[in-house]
PDB file of C-alpha atoms in Angstrom:
ATOM      1  CA  MET A   1      99.614  80.417 118.488  1.00 57.00           C
ATOM      2  CA  PRO A   2      96.762  80.499 115.920  1.00 66.00           C
ATOM      3  CA  ALA A   3      97.520  78.651 112.677  1.00 65.00           C
ATOM      4  CA  GLU A   4      97.287  81.794 110.499  1.00 67.00           C
ATOM      5  CA  ILE A   5      99.810  83.652 112.675  1.00 68.00           C
ATOM      6  CA  SER A   6     102.111  80.653 112.684  1.00 80.00           C
ATOM      7  CA  LYS A   7     101.861  80.414 108.869  1.00 76.00           C
ATOM      8  CA  ALA A   8     102.520  84.153 108.457  1.00 76.00           C
ATOM      9  CA  LYS A   9     105.530  83.902 110.776  1.00 82.00           C
ATOM     10  CA  GLN A  10     106.849  80.914 108.830  1.00 85.00           C
ATOM     11  CA  ASN A  11     106.375  82.760 105.517  1.00 84.00           C
ATOM     12  CA  SER A  12     108.232  85.793 106.899  1.00 89.00           C
ATOM     13  CA  GLU A  13     111.092  83.659 108.148  1.00 92.00           C
ATOM     14  CA  ASN A  14     111.309  81.896 104.775  1.00 93.00           C
ATOM     15  CA  ALA A  15     111.409  85.246 102.962  1.00 93.00           C
ATOM     16  CA  VAL A  16     114.282  86.436 105.175  1.00 94.00           C
ATOM     17  CA  LEU A  17     116.176  83.184 104.604  1.00 96.00           C
ATOM     18  CA  ALA A  18     115.638  83.452 100.845  1.00 96.00           C
ATOM     19  CA  TRP A  19     117.034  87.007 100.765  1.00 96.00           C
ATOM     20  CA  LEU A  20     119.996  86.021 102.947  1.00 96.00           C
ATOM     21  CA  SER A  21     120.746  83.166 100.533  1.00 98.00           C
ATOM     22  CA  ILE A  22     120.565  85.471  97.504  1.00 97.00           C
ATOM     23  CA  ILE A  23     122.813  88.094  99.123  1.00 97.00           C
ATOM     24  CA  ALA A  24     125.304  85.457 100.305  1.00 97.00           C
ATOM     25  CA  TYR A  25     125.484  83.981  96.802  1.00 98.00           C
ATOM     26  CA  ARG A  26     125.867  87.360  95.090  1.00 97.00           C
ATOM     27  CA  ASN A  27     128.690  88.359  97.477  1.00 97.00           C
ATOM     28  CA  LYS A  28     130.533  85.026  97.693  1.00 97.00           C
ATOM     29  CA  ASP A  29     133.501  86.143  95.564  1.00 96.00           C
ATOM     30  CA  LYS A  30     133.912  89.602  97.100  1.00 96.00           C
ATOM     31  CA  LYS A  31     137.236  90.434  98.679  1.00 96.00           C
ATOM     32  CA  PRO A  32     137.461  92.270 102.027  1.00 95.00           C
ATOM     33  CA  GLY A  33     136.853  95.973 101.465  1.00 95.00           C
ATOM     34  CA  GLU A  34     134.982  95.478  98.175  1.00 96.00           C
ATOM     35  CA  LYS A  35     131.503  96.965  97.924  1.00 97.00           C
ATOM     36  CA  LEU A  36     128.892  94.313  98.673  1.00 97.00           C
ATOM     37  CA  VAL A  37     125.779  93.674  96.609  1.00 97.00           C
ATOM     38  CA  SER A  38     122.690  94.798  98.557  1.00 97.00           C
ATOM     39  CA  VAL A  39     119.046  93.756  98.420  1.00 96.00           C
ATOM     40  CA  SER A  40     118.379  97.101  96.734  1.00 96.00           C
ATOM     41  CA  ASN A  41     120.970  96.301  94.045  1.00 97.00           C
ATOM     42  CA  VAL A  42     119.372  92.911  93.361  1.00 97.00           C
ATOM     43  CA  VAL A  43     115.858  94.379  93.193  1.00 96.00           C
ATOM     44  CA  LYS A  44     116.891  97.203  90.839  1.00 96.00           C
ATOM     45  CA  GLU A  45     118.719  94.759  88.556  1.00 96.00           C
ATOM     46  CA  HIS A  46     115.585  92.619  88.442  1.00 97.00           C
ATOM     47  CA  TRP A  47     113.385  95.621  87.623  1.00 97.00           C
ATOM     48  CA  ALA A  48     115.815  96.724  84.881  1.00 97.00           C
ATOM     49  CA  SER A  49     115.559  93.280  83.254  1.00 97.00           C
ATOM     50  CA  TYR A  50     111.905  92.465  83.799  1.00 98.00           C
ATOM     51  CA  GLY A  51     110.108  95.697  84.739  1.00 97.00           C
ATOM     52  CA  ARG A  52     108.460  96.612  88.015  1.00 98.00           C
ATOM     53  CA  ASN A  53     104.981  95.899  89.307  1.00 97.00           C
ATOM     54  CA  PHE A  54     103.618  98.664  91.512  1.00 97.00           C
ATOM     55  CA  PHE A  55     101.067  97.407  94.017  1.00 96.00           C
ATOM     56  CA  SER A  56      98.829  98.947  96.645  1.00 95.00           C
ATOM     57  CA  ARG A  57      95.942  97.881  98.840  1.00 92.00           C
ATOM     58  CA  TYR A  58      93.531 100.207 100.596  1.00 89.00           C
ATOM     59  CA  ASP A  59      91.902  98.774 103.724  1.00 87.00           C
ATOM     60  CA  TYR A  60      88.810 100.340 105.211  1.00 84.00           C
ATOM     61  CA  GLU A  61      88.495  98.520 108.519  1.00 82.00           C
ATOM     62  CA  GLU A  62      85.268  98.308 110.522  1.00 81.00           C
ATOM     63  CA  CYS A  63      83.040  99.921 107.907  1.00 81.00           C
ATOM     64  CA  GLU A  64      79.325  99.711 108.564  1.00 83.00           C
ATOM     65  CA  SER A  65      77.906  96.731 106.655  1.00 85.00           C
ATOM     66  CA  GLU A  66      74.955  98.650 105.249  1.00 86.00           C
ATOM     67  CA  GLY A  67      77.060 101.246 103.404  1.00 87.00           C
ATOM     68  CA  ALA A  68      79.621  98.688 102.241  1.00 85.00           C
ATOM     69  CA  ASN A  69      76.890  96.376 100.926  1.00 87.00           C
ATOM     70  CA  LYS A  70      75.198  99.258  99.096  1.00 90.00           C
ATOM     71  CA  MET A  71      78.520 100.109  97.448  1.00 89.00           C
ATOM     72  CA  ILE A  72      79.008  96.493  96.321  1.00 88.00           C
ATOM     73  CA  ASP A  73      75.449  96.405  94.936  1.00 90.00           C
ATOM     74  CA  TYR A  74      76.117  99.676  93.094  1.00 90.00           C
ATOM     75  CA  LEU A  75      79.375  98.313  91.625  1.00 88.00           C
ATOM     76  CA  ARG A  76      77.715  95.012  90.723  1.00 86.00           C
ATOM     77  CA  ASP A  77      75.042  96.923  88.797  1.00 86.00           C
ATOM     78  CA  LEU A  78      77.714  99.047  87.133  1.00 83.00           C
ATOM     79  CA  VAL A  79      79.652  95.964  86.006  1.00 80.00           C
ATOM     80  CA  SER A  80      76.535  94.134  84.804  1.00 76.00           C
ATOM     81  CA  LYS A  81      75.718  97.093  82.545  1.00 67.00           C
ATOM     82  CA  SER A  82      79.130  96.894  80.903  1.00 57.00           C
ATOM     83  CA  LYS A  83      79.552  93.095  80.811  1.00 54.00           C
ATOM     84  CA  SER A  84      77.220  90.198  80.394  1.00 52.00           C
ATOM     85  CA  GLY A  85      77.013  87.419  82.948  1.00 49.00           C
ATOM     86  CA  ASP A  86      76.024  87.061  86.545  1.00 48.00           C
ATOM     87  CA  LYS A  87      79.263  85.681  87.979  1.00 47.00           C
ATOM     88  CA  TYR A  88      80.235  87.613  91.085  1.00 41.00           C
ATOM     89  CA  GLY A  89      82.708  86.547  93.705  1.00 40.00           C
ATOM     90  CA  LYS A  90      82.936  87.568  97.312  1.00 40.00           C
ATOM     91  CA  PHE A  91      84.414  91.052  97.736  1.00 44.00           C
ATOM     92  CA  GLU A  92      87.094  91.231 100.410  1.00 51.00           C
ATOM     93  CA  ASN A  93      89.776  93.723  99.375  1.00 67.00           C
ATOM     94  CA  ALA A  94      90.543  96.070  96.530  1.00 75.00           C
ATOM     95  CA  TYR A  95      93.998  95.817  95.028  1.00 86.00           C
ATOM     96  CA  ILE A  96      95.580  98.146  92.517  1.00 93.00           C
ATOM     97  CA  GLU A  97      98.520  97.016  90.457  1.00 95.00           C
ATOM     98  CA  GLN A  98     100.329  98.297  87.385  1.00 96.00           C
ATOM     99  CA  PHE A  99     103.293  96.964  85.429  1.00 97.00           C
ATOM    100  CA  GLU A 100     105.936  99.561  84.573  1.00 97.00           C
ATOM    101  CA  PRO A 101     108.650  98.623  82.039  1.00 97.00           C
ATOM    102  CA  ASP A 102     110.230 102.125  81.961  1.00 97.00           C
ATOM    103  CA  VAL A 103     113.410 101.991  84.094  1.00 96.00           C
ATOM    104  CA  SER A 104     113.287 105.764  84.673  1.00 96.00           C
ATOM    105  CA  LYS A 105     110.046 105.263  86.657  1.00 97.00           C
ATOM    106  CA  HIS A 106     111.122 102.298  88.796  1.00 97.00           C
ATOM    107  CA  ASP A 107     112.164 104.420  91.792  1.00 96.00           C
ATOM    108  CA  MET A 108     108.776 106.125  92.055  1.00 97.00           C
ATOM    109  CA  ASP A 109     106.740 105.747  95.221  1.00 96.00           C
ATOM    110  CA  ALA A 110     103.960 103.202  94.633  1.00 96.00           C
ATOM    111  CA  GLN A 111     101.203 105.649  95.653  1.00 96.00           C
ATOM    112  CA  THR A 112     102.525 108.251  93.203  1.00 97.00           C
ATOM    113  CA  ALA A 113     102.839 105.717  90.387  1.00 97.00           C
ATOM    114  CA  LEU A 114      99.348 104.327  91.013  1.00 97.00           C
ATOM    115  CA  LYS A 115      97.569 107.665  91.585  1.00 96.00           C
ATOM    116  CA  PRO A 116      96.219 107.726  87.985  1.00 96.00           C
ATOM    117  CA  LEU A 117      94.485 104.407  88.778  1.00 95.00           C
ATOM    118  CA  ILE A 118      93.576 104.968  92.443  1.00 93.00           C
ATOM    119  CA  ASP A 119      91.798 108.311  92.038  1.00 93.00           C
ATOM    120  CA  PRO A 120      89.365 107.151  89.318  1.00 93.00           C
ATOM    121  CA  ALA A 121      88.727 103.868  91.184  1.00 90.00           C
ATOM    122  CA  LEU A 122      87.746 105.763  94.340  1.00 90.00           C
ATOM    123  CA  SER A 123      85.598 108.141  92.300  1.00 91.00           C
ATOM    124  CA  VAL A 124      83.770 105.436  90.326  1.00 91.00           C
ATOM    125  CA  SER A 125      83.174 103.309  93.439  1.00 90.00           C
ATOM    126  CA  LYS A 126      81.684 106.279  95.326  1.00 91.00           C
ATOM    127  CA  LEU A 127      83.340 104.748  98.380  1.00 88.00           C
ATOM    128  CA  LYS A 128      83.259 107.994 100.342  1.00 90.00           C
ATOM    129  CA  ASP A 129      79.544 108.469  99.615  1.00 91.00           C
ATOM    130  CA  PHE A 130      78.631 104.939 100.677  1.00 89.00           C
ATOM    131  CA  THR A 131      80.940 104.533 103.690  1.00 87.00           C
ATOM    132  CA  GLY A 132      81.514 108.100 104.849  1.00 88.00           C
ATOM    133  CA  ARG A 133      85.234 107.365 104.991  1.00 87.00           C
ATOM    134  CA  GLU A 134      87.579 110.159 103.941  1.00 87.00           C
ATOM    135  CA  LYS A 135      90.603 107.877 103.747  1.00 87.00           C
ATOM    136  CA  PRO A 136      91.617 104.250 104.279  1.00 87.00           C
ATOM    137  CA  THR A 137      92.475 102.863 107.696  1.00 87.00           C
ATOM    138  CA  VAL A 138      95.603 101.254 106.240  1.00 87.00           C
ATOM    139  CA  ILE A 139      97.422 101.717 102.936  1.00 90.00           C
ATOM    140  CA  THR A 140      99.759  98.894 101.997  1.00 88.00           C
TER     141      THR A 140
END
């Protein structure tokens, strides 16, 4: 098994074990027939105390290099006009994230909550113009 798959599998197993430990601890004093605390309950309590971070990633797999490189050059020029400095890192993925402290919005779908950020990002990047892609291959 390749190392990256093995590491991902190990991380997944550790996440499951962590959640099982949390749920076991939160339900340790429950009597038979009492309603148990669920993962959803724990997550919503956490969001109520600390807020929620909405997150999304748009993957455009197997894009032609020429169009993707032209888009990066365009964005690099756009950024250099608004900021000084020539420090650019390697572009691999675009992530969109927003913190939401308002409890009444915590149950929103991430794509709905992030739409006011996603739409302008896609427009400014001119991704469709450069890559010809109407939509992402994968939305996470």
